Tab-separated table of C-alpha atoms and ligand atoms in Angstrom:
chain	number	residue	atom	x	y	z
A	1	MET	CA	7.659	-15.367	-21.647
A	2	ALA	CA	7.557	-13.317	-24.819
A	3	ALA	CA	5.796	-10.540	-22.933
A	4	ARG	CA	8.417	-10.600	-20.187
A	5	ARG	CA	11.246	-10.318	-22.695
A	6	ARG	CA	9.621	-7.275	-24.195
A	7	ASN	CA	9.512	-5.741	-20.756
A	8	ALA	CA	13.172	-6.498	-20.085
A	9	ASP	CA	13.933	-4.551	-23.242
A	10	GLY	CA	12.394	-1.499	-21.702
A	11	GLY	CA	8.645	-2.122	-21.981
A	12	ASP	CA	6.284	-0.358	-24.285
A	13	PRO	CA	7.918	2.964	-24.970
A	14	ILE	CA	4.736	4.874	-25.731
A	15	TYR	CA	4.688	6.898	-22.542
A	16	ARG	CA	8.407	7.553	-22.589
A	17	ARG	CA	8.386	8.480	-26.258
A	18	ARG	CA	5.807	11.105	-25.535
A	19	ASN	CA	7.752	12.044	-22.442
A	20	LEU	CA	4.501	12.194	-20.576
A	21	THR	CA	5.347	10.344	-17.414
A	22	ARG	CA	7.770	13.155	-16.683
A	23	ARG	CA	5.075	15.765	-16.733
A	24	SER	CA	5.355	17.782	-13.583
A	25	VAL	CA	2.067	17.059	-11.869
A	26	LEU	CA	3.562	17.245	-8.397
A	27	ALA	CA	5.755	20.304	-8.766
A	28	GLY	CA	7.828	20.719	-5.637
A	29	ALA	CA	7.347	17.131	-4.467
A	30	ALA	CA	11.050	16.334	-4.649
A	31	ALA	CA	11.683	18.738	-1.820
A	32	LEU	CA	9.711	16.413	0.406
A	33	ALA	CA	11.927	13.393	-0.088
A	34	ILE	CA	13.096	11.898	3.171
A	35	PRO	CA	15.954	9.404	2.867
A	36	GLY	CA	14.887	5.973	4.024
A	37	SER	CA	11.171	6.638	3.683
A	38	THR	CA	10.864	3.727	1.261
A	39	GLY	CA	10.109	0.918	3.666
A	40	PRO	CA	9.917	-2.795	2.936
A	41	SER	CA	6.875	-4.018	1.051
A	42	ARG	CA	4.822	-6.930	2.219
A	43	ALA	CA	5.754	-10.227	0.606
A	44	ALA	CA	3.684	-11.128	-2.441
A	45	ARG	CA	0.778	-13.451	-1.752
A	46	GLN	CA	0.511	-16.888	-3.289
A	47	THR	CA	-3.080	-16.541	-4.428
A	48	VAL	CA	-5.063	-13.433	-5.236
A	49	PRO	CA	-7.603	-12.633	-2.523
A	50	PHE	CA	-11.207	-11.814	-3.330
A	51	GLY	CA	-12.624	-9.089	-1.152
A	52	SER	CA	-15.522	-6.724	-0.689
A	53	ALA	CA	-16.398	-3.520	1.118
A	54	ILE	CA	-18.938	-3.763	3.930
A	55	GLN	CA	-21.187	-1.062	5.382
A	56	ALA	CA	-20.778	-1.047	9.147
A	57	GLU	CA	-24.248	0.434	9.672
A	58	ILE	CA	-25.930	-2.522	7.924
A	59	MET	CA	-23.945	-5.298	9.598
A	60	ASP	CA	-25.917	-5.411	12.842
A	61	ALA	CA	-29.330	-5.210	11.261
A	62	ASP	CA	-28.966	-7.835	8.538
A	63	ALA	CA	-27.475	-11.234	9.405
A	64	ALA	CA	-27.709	-12.503	5.815
A	65	TYR	CA	-25.688	-9.485	4.714
A	66	ARG	CA	-22.970	-10.269	7.251
A	67	GLN	CA	-22.968	-13.907	6.255
A	68	ALA	CA	-22.491	-13.086	2.568
A	69	PHE	CA	-19.098	-11.566	3.333
A	70	LEU	CA	-18.099	-14.537	5.469
A	71	ASP	CA	-19.175	-17.007	2.797
A	72	HIS	CA	-17.444	-15.409	-0.146
A	73	CYS	CA	-14.577	-13.138	0.883
A	74	ASP	CA	-10.924	-13.453	1.853
A	75	LEU	CA	-10.776	-9.731	2.603
A	76	VAL	CA	-13.518	-7.572	4.161
A	77	MET	CA	-12.906	-3.823	4.322
A	78	PRO	CA	-14.943	-0.919	5.680
A	79	MET	CA	-16.679	0.906	2.834
A	80	ASN	CA	-16.976	4.230	4.643
A	81	ALA	CA	-15.971	3.868	8.291
A	82	LEU	CA	-12.313	4.811	7.773
A	83	LYS	CA	-13.053	7.967	5.797
A	84	PHE	CA	-11.851	11.177	7.442
A	85	ASP	CA	-15.253	12.828	8.074
A	86	LEU	CA	-16.733	9.696	9.623
A	87	LEU	CA	-13.715	8.998	11.810
A	88	ARG	CA	-13.397	12.555	13.059
A	89	PRO	CA	-16.545	14.595	12.400
A	90	THR	CA	-15.395	17.432	14.666
A	91	ARG	CA	-11.971	18.309	15.980
A	92	GLU	CA	-12.987	17.046	19.424
A	93	THR	CA	-14.834	13.887	18.335
A	94	TRP	CA	-13.299	10.621	17.249
A	95	ASN	CA	-15.660	7.912	16.073
A	96	PHE	CA	-13.672	4.695	15.818
A	97	GLU	CA	-16.502	2.364	16.719
A	98	PRO	CA	-17.813	1.509	13.193
A	99	ALA	CA	-14.310	0.930	11.804
A	100	ASP	CA	-13.350	-1.140	14.859
A	101	LYS	CA	-16.454	-3.224	14.306
A	102	VAL	CA	-15.535	-4.050	10.704
A	103	VAL	CA	-11.864	-4.668	11.430
A	104	ASP	CA	-12.712	-6.961	14.373
A	105	PHE	CA	-15.355	-8.737	12.298
A	106	ALA	CA	-12.880	-9.400	9.487
A	107	LEU	CA	-9.969	-10.478	11.652
A	108	SER	CA	-11.971	-12.585	14.080
A	109	HIS	CA	-13.261	-14.585	11.099
A	110	GLY	CA	-9.836	-15.134	9.589
A	111	LYS	CA	-10.209	-12.505	6.865
A	112	THR	CA	-7.802	-9.729	6.027
A	113	THR	CA	-8.844	-6.095	5.829
A	114	ARG	CA	-7.578	-2.772	4.462
A	115	GLY	CA	-8.295	0.925	4.763
A	116	THR	CA	-9.843	3.571	2.542
A	117	CYS	CA	-8.915	6.427	2.634
A	118	HIS	CA	-6.937	9.286	4.210
A	119	VAL	CA	-7.480	11.908	1.517
A	120	TRP	CA	-10.717	12.106	-0.471
A	121	TRP	CA	-12.522	15.223	-1.700
A	122	GLY	CA	-15.807	13.579	-0.692
A	123	ALA	CA	-14.878	13.078	2.968
A	124	THR	CA	-13.226	16.242	4.228
A	125	PRO	CA	-14.878	17.294	7.500
A	126	ASP	CA	-16.076	20.872	7.868
A	127	TRP	CA	-13.742	21.601	10.762
A	128	VAL	CA	-10.760	20.898	8.497
A	129	THR	CA	-12.070	23.080	5.674
A	130	MET	CA	-12.372	25.916	8.174
A	131	LEU	CA	-8.692	25.804	9.137
A	132	ASP	CA	-6.938	28.877	7.995
A	133	SER	CA	-3.256	28.515	7.401
A	134	GLU	CA	-1.494	26.053	5.157
A	135	ALA	CA	0.557	24.885	8.136
A	136	ASP	CA	-2.594	24.128	10.175
A	137	VAL	CA	-4.075	22.115	7.326
A	138	GLU	CA	-0.887	20.134	6.832
A	139	ARG	CA	-0.664	19.468	10.557
A	140	ALA	CA	-4.290	18.295	10.687
A	141	LEU	CA	-3.738	15.892	7.802
A	142	VAL	CA	-0.523	14.423	9.153
A	143	GLU	CA	-1.916	14.111	12.687
A	144	HIS	CA	-5.019	12.414	11.345
A	145	ILE	CA	-2.979	9.864	9.426
A	146	GLU	CA	-0.725	9.240	12.424
A	147	GLN	CA	-3.589	8.702	14.857
A	148	VAL	CA	-5.571	6.446	12.551
A	149	CYS	CA	-2.539	4.396	11.524
A	150	ASP	CA	-1.499	4.103	15.174
A	151	ARG	CA	-4.834	2.580	16.045
A	152	TYR	CA	-4.928	0.034	13.221
A	153	ARG	CA	-1.224	-0.666	12.638
A	154	GLY	CA	-0.568	-4.342	12.014
A	155	ARG	CA	-4.230	-5.075	11.335
A	156	LEU	CA	-4.762	-3.533	7.891
A	157	VAL	CA	-2.830	-4.975	4.956
A	158	GLY	CA	-2.788	-1.587	3.280
A	159	TRP	CA	-4.291	1.855	2.738
A	160	ASP	CA	-5.780	3.806	-0.109
A	161	VAL	CA	-3.676	6.791	0.884
A	162	VAL	CA	-5.276	9.205	-1.547
A	163	ASN	CA	-8.478	8.667	-3.494
A	164	GLU	CA	-9.595	10.358	-6.735
A	165	VAL	CA	-6.925	13.048	-6.914
A	166	ILE	CA	-6.916	13.205	-10.728
A	167	ALA	CA	-9.186	15.787	-12.382
A	168	ASN	CA	-12.431	14.321	-13.678
A	169	ASP	CA	-11.779	15.415	-17.233
A	170	PRO	CA	-8.160	16.477	-17.626
A	171	PHE	CA	-8.218	15.928	-21.392
A	172	TYR	CA	-10.674	18.741	-21.984
A	173	ASP	CA	-10.031	21.164	-19.168
A	174	GLY	CA	-6.235	20.879	-19.101
A	175	GLN	CA	-5.977	20.402	-15.309
A	176	SER	CA	-4.179	17.266	-14.147
A	177	LEU	CA	-5.376	17.238	-10.554
A	178	ARG	CA	-8.890	17.561	-9.189
A	179	ASP	CA	-9.750	20.922	-7.712
A	180	THR	CA	-10.217	19.988	-4.051
A	181	PHE	CA	-9.829	21.632	-0.681
A	182	TRP	CA	-6.523	19.772	-0.263
A	183	LEU	CA	-5.184	20.987	-3.605
A	184	ARG	CA	-6.257	24.554	-2.983
A	185	LYS	CA	-4.739	24.630	0.495
A	186	LEU	CA	-1.579	22.537	0.142
A	187	GLY	CA	-1.067	22.275	-3.609
A	188	PRO	CA	-0.041	18.991	-5.273
A	189	ARG	CA	2.251	18.273	-2.347
A	190	HIS	CA	-0.729	17.032	-0.323
A	191	ILE	CA	-0.199	13.742	-2.180
A	192	PRO	CA	3.428	13.135	-1.112
A	193	ILE	CA	2.611	14.474	2.363
A	194	ALA	CA	-0.092	11.832	2.762
A	195	PHE	CA	2.048	9.012	1.383
A	196	GLU	CA	5.002	9.933	3.513
A	197	ALA	CA	2.928	10.201	6.686
A	198	THR	CA	1.291	6.828	6.038
A	199	ALA	CA	4.621	5.141	5.253
A	200	ARG	CA	6.059	6.516	8.476
A	201	ALA	CA	3.056	5.635	10.615
A	202	ASP	CA	2.463	2.136	9.197
A	203	PRO	CA	5.663	0.963	7.504
A	204	GLU	CA	4.277	-2.494	6.721
A	205	ALA	CA	1.091	-1.321	5.012
A	206	ARG	CA	0.757	-1.501	1.226
A	207	LEU	CA	0.354	2.072	0.022
A	208	VAL	CA	-2.180	2.554	-2.763
A	209	ILE	CA	-3.152	5.503	-4.936
A	210	ASN	CA	-6.798	4.847	-5.812
A	211	GLU	CA	-8.592	6.203	-8.874
A	212	TYR	CA	-11.588	5.787	-11.205
A	213	ASP	CA	-11.902	5.901	-15.008
A	214	LEU	CA	-8.555	4.333	-15.805
A	215	GLU	CA	-10.101	1.311	-17.512
A	216	TYR	CA	-11.615	2.510	-20.793
A	217	ARG	CA	-10.761	3.325	-24.392
A	218	GLY	CA	-10.528	6.935	-25.534
A	219	PRO	CA	-8.394	10.041	-25.134
A	220	HIS	CA	-10.156	11.118	-21.940
A	221	PHE	CA	-9.210	7.864	-20.214
A	222	GLU	CA	-5.744	7.708	-21.775
A	223	GLU	CA	-5.046	11.126	-20.320
A	224	ARG	CA	-6.053	9.921	-16.878
A	225	ARG	CA	-3.719	6.908	-17.173
A	226	VAL	CA	-0.855	9.142	-18.278
A	227	ILE	CA	-1.413	11.432	-15.309
A	228	MET	CA	-1.499	8.467	-12.940
A	229	LEU	CA	1.820	7.228	-14.310
A	230	SER	CA	3.343	10.661	-13.880
A	231	ILE	CA	2.163	10.947	-10.290
A	232	VAL	CA	3.642	7.542	-9.469
A	233	ARG	CA	6.891	8.419	-11.220
A	234	GLN	CA	7.175	11.709	-9.380
A	235	LEU	CA	6.517	10.128	-6.010
A	236	GLN	CA	9.231	7.601	-6.730
A	237	ASP	CA	11.610	10.271	-7.981
A	238	ALA	CA	11.107	11.931	-4.600
A	239	ASN	CA	11.946	8.630	-2.882
A	240	ILE	CA	8.371	8.220	-1.648
A	241	ARG	CA	6.986	4.713	-1.616
A	242	VAL	CA	3.875	3.798	-3.558
A	243	ASP	CA	3.107	0.081	-3.769
A	244	ALA	CA	0.059	-0.149	-5.996
A	245	VAL	CA	-2.395	1.742	-8.156
A	246	GLY	CA	-5.994	1.053	-7.211
A	247	LEU	CA	-8.342	0.642	-10.153
A	248	GLN	CA	-11.777	1.332	-8.749
A	249	ALA	CA	-13.364	-0.527	-11.679
A	250	HIS	CA	-16.848	0.883	-11.469
A	251	LEU	CA	-17.515	-0.753	-14.828
A	252	TYR	CA	-19.898	1.148	-17.110
A	253	MET	CA	-21.732	-1.245	-19.415
A	254	ASP	CA	-21.698	1.384	-22.163
A	255	ARG	CA	-17.924	1.929	-22.160
A	256	GLU	CA	-15.299	-0.204	-23.835
A	257	ILE	CA	-12.490	-1.648	-21.692
A	258	ASP	CA	-9.135	-0.797	-23.302
A	259	ALA	CA	-7.208	-4.044	-22.877
A	260	ASP	CA	-4.156	-2.838	-24.830
A	261	ALA	CA	-3.885	0.320	-22.796
A	262	LEU	CA	-4.312	-1.578	-19.518
A	263	LEU	CA	-1.547	-3.959	-20.561
A	264	ARG	CA	0.787	-1.058	-21.311
A	265	PHE	CA	-0.236	0.599	-18.054
A	266	SER	CA	0.446	-2.550	-15.953
A	267	ARG	CA	3.785	-3.130	-17.644
A	268	GLU	CA	4.854	0.445	-17.132
A	269	LEU	CA	3.913	0.295	-13.444
A	270	ASP	CA	5.462	-3.133	-12.998
A	271	ALA	CA	8.747	-1.852	-14.412
A	272	SER	CA	8.715	0.595	-11.469
A	273	GLY	CA	7.784	-2.099	-8.959
A	274	VAL	CA	4.180	-0.902	-8.616
A	275	LYS	CA	1.279	-3.361	-8.752
A	276	LEU	CA	-2.399	-3.069	-9.583
A	277	ILE	CA	-5.229	-3.712	-7.148
A	278	VAL	CA	-8.918	-3.730	-8.082
A	279	THR	CA	-10.598	-1.828	-5.295
A	280	GLU	CA	-14.286	-1.038	-5.995
A	281	LEU	CA	-15.582	-3.336	-8.708
A	282	ASP	CA	-19.260	-3.060	-9.589
A	283	ILE	CA	-21.439	-2.727	-12.686
A	284	ILE	CA	-23.047	0.503	-13.833
A	285	ASP	CA	-25.808	-0.868	-16.020
A	286	TRP	CA	-27.717	2.126	-17.337
A	287	GLN	CA	-27.700	0.809	-20.879
A	288	SER	CA	-28.012	-2.919	-20.402
A	289	PRO	CA	-31.259	-4.807	-21.005
A	290	ALA	CA	-33.990	-4.703	-18.358
A	291	ASP	CA	-34.325	-8.482	-18.220
A	292	PRO	CA	-32.252	-9.673	-15.225
A	293	GLU	CA	-30.803	-12.692	-17.021
A	294	ALA	CA	-29.717	-10.633	-19.993
A	295	GLN	CA	-28.370	-7.996	-17.590
A	296	ASP	CA	-26.266	-10.595	-15.783
A	297	ALA	CA	-25.042	-12.125	-19.051
A	298	ALA	CA	-23.882	-8.710	-20.229
A	299	ALA	CA	-22.202	-8.085	-16.860
A	300	LEU	CA	-20.439	-11.450	-17.069
A	301	GLU	CA	-18.967	-10.489	-20.417
A	302	LYS	CA	-17.873	-7.088	-19.127
A	303	VAL	CA	-16.201	-8.531	-16.025
A	304	SER	CA	-14.562	-11.237	-18.119
A	305	THR	CA	-13.079	-8.685	-20.536
A	306	PHE	CA	-11.886	-6.596	-17.613
A	307	LEU	CA	-10.248	-9.538	-15.817
A	308	ASP	CA	-8.534	-10.661	-19.035
A	309	ALA	CA	-7.084	-7.181	-19.414
A	310	ILE	CA	-6.001	-6.939	-15.785
A	311	PHE	CA	-4.454	-10.392	-15.627
A	312	ALA	CA	-2.710	-10.079	-19.023
A	313	TRP	CA	0.538	-8.912	-17.472
A	314	LYS	CA	0.487	-10.045	-13.821
A	315	PRO	CA	-2.278	-10.886	-11.358
A	316	PRO	CA	-3.433	-7.897	-9.290
A	317	GLU	CA	-2.902	-7.767	-5.515
A	318	ALA	CA	-6.595	-8.372	-4.891
A	319	VAL	CA	-9.980	-8.048	-6.553
A	320	ILE	CA	-12.434	-6.209	-4.309
A	321	THR	CA	-16.087	-5.442	-5.052
A	322	TRP	CA	-17.887	-2.360	-3.737
A	323	GLY	CA	-20.368	-4.355	-1.694
A	324	MET	CA	-21.727	-7.883	-2.104
A	325	THR	CA	-25.454	-7.583	-2.786
A	326	ASP	CA	-27.693	-5.485	-5.053
A	327	ARG	CA	-29.804	-4.893	-1.937
A	328	TYR	CA	-27.297	-2.254	-0.812
A	329	SER	CA	-25.284	-0.330	-3.397
A	330	TRP	CA	-24.354	3.283	-3.998
A	331	ILE	CA	-25.350	2.740	-7.662
A	332	ASN	CA	-29.014	2.560	-6.635
A	333	ASP	CA	-28.711	6.033	-5.102
A	334	VAL	CA	-26.263	7.803	-7.374
A	335	MET	CA	-26.683	6.207	-10.803
A	336	PRO	CA	-30.088	4.509	-11.005
A	337	ARG	CA	-31.251	3.149	-14.368
A	338	PRO	CA	-33.051	5.759	-16.457
A	339	ASP	CA	-35.763	3.197	-17.370
A	340	GLY	CA	-36.662	2.724	-13.706
A	341	ASN	CA	-35.712	-0.955	-13.684
A	342	GLU	CA	-33.607	-2.451	-10.950
A	343	SER	CA	-29.823	-2.013	-11.134
A	344	ARG	CA	-27.818	-5.190	-10.665
A	345	PRO	CA	-24.350	-3.848	-9.797
A	346	LEU	CA	-23.008	-6.472	-7.395
A	347	PRO	CA	-22.045	-10.162	-7.359
A	348	LEU	CA	-25.090	-11.289	-5.320
A	349	ASP	CA	-28.623	-10.257	-6.203
A	350	ARG	CA	-31.134	-8.809	-3.714
A	351	SER	CA	-31.900	-12.302	-2.433
A	352	PHE	CA	-28.207	-13.069	-2.024
A	353	ARG	CA	-28.151	-15.422	-5.024
A	354	PRO	CA	-24.725	-15.432	-6.714
A	355	LYS	CA	-24.449	-14.219	-10.279
A	356	PRO	CA	-22.286	-15.942	-12.882
A	357	TRP	CA	-19.646	-13.241	-12.661
A	358	LEU	CA	-18.894	-14.022	-9.008
A	359	ASP	CA	-18.021	-17.557	-9.979
A	360	LEU	CA	-15.900	-16.264	-12.839
A	361	ILE	CA	-13.871	-14.034	-10.497
A	362	LYS	CA	-13.323	-16.837	-8.008
A	363	ARG	CA	-12.168	-19.251	-10.702
A	364	ARG	CA	-9.871	-16.635	-12.155
A	365	LEU	CA	-8.322	-15.794	-8.791
A	366	ALA	CA	-7.873	-19.425	-7.847
A	367	SER	CA	-5.925	-20.108	-11.030
A	368	ALA	CA	-3.829	-16.925	-10.937
B	401	XIL	C1	-19.339	5.792	-1.590
B	401	XIL	C2	-20.088	4.799	-0.722
B	401	XIL	O1	-20.401	3.658	-1.477
B	401	XIL	C3	-21.330	5.414	-0.134
B	401	XIL	O2	-21.915	4.526	0.814
B	401	XIL	C4	-20.973	6.735	0.552
B	401	XIL	O3	-22.165	7.361	0.960
B	401	XIL	C5	-20.216	7.649	-0.374
B	401	XIL	O4	-19.067	6.966	-0.866
B	401	XIL	N1	-15.764	6.137	-5.241
B	401	XIL	C6	-15.168	5.931	-4.022
B	401	XIL	C7	-15.962	5.464	-2.889
B	401	XIL	O5	-13.935	6.007	-3.929
B	401	XIL	O6	-15.411	5.844	-1.646
B	401	XIL	C8	-17.407	5.884	-2.995
B	401	XIL	O7	-18.121	5.222	-1.960
B	401	XIL	C9	-17.967	5.519	-4.343
B	401	XIL	C10	-17.182	6.146	-5.452
């Protein structure tokens, strides 16, 4: 109650005092406002769903893998199959089959599902990068969103509309947005273009702006949070709907979660009607002990601190892990342990045995 009263008084003024949420990250976005583009949001759920991202290419080959998602998840989403380059590798080729497989799998087993993502620097197909004019690029993006949303409308609860649009290190290099093909071709307005197209094409879907490195203490991470708040504010100022900020939550064991900052961040977003959703939770355990039990104990503490921080203001829309089992994780490929020991990033180990932090998440979500 006390916390709510503080919010009614205007919330923590830190961002406003510094006048940072007004920073013009999306210069020119207001020109894109279309009256009535703010559609109705889906009704809030009663309990917070637990979900995970599944790799379509592994589903057929590994029955235990498939079963893990059925046993533990309320929501099962495609990890990669709805990314632009996989859906449409050439202008002439659409490849809906893997995404269809995941969506059908989820829905036929009574799960919900959601999409990631229309715009991501890591998934722009070559044929798009070879388009010449700004108008052609904009048309390709909008058409892509329309066709994909048309196919899945009514079946996905929401979309990560844009993913990782904030510069990796804005604090040091002074750039707010990541230098991507989309930014170079369309400027910052690629963000409102994508949100507006998604809102139009799937008015019921929850629209999410998804991002990493918003969770930790330090000026680098504070800067990223400030930029996220300004993007959200500028979309809203342009009458463009954004329903939630996605915290990827790839949790580095060697970084400190900033609970105070996350509380301020959630309150600030909540005051604008925007929720949080945890979209890609896993553990990056470079620095944790090699002993699996000690590794899992350290991960439990990290996840617990993170959940406390996230739930401090209001429960998130969902908590989603980036896979279920250590057997298959991007961490093994991209960020392996320097000591050569096995990484344990996910809630089930390689033999599909649950770790203590899976139980913790489930208990936390059940009592939200
Ligand atoms: C990764 C997947 O896990 C890999 O399978 C794929 O090869 C590349 O993409 N942040 C994101 C995710 O937003 O989309 C990335 O997923 C991991 C980092």
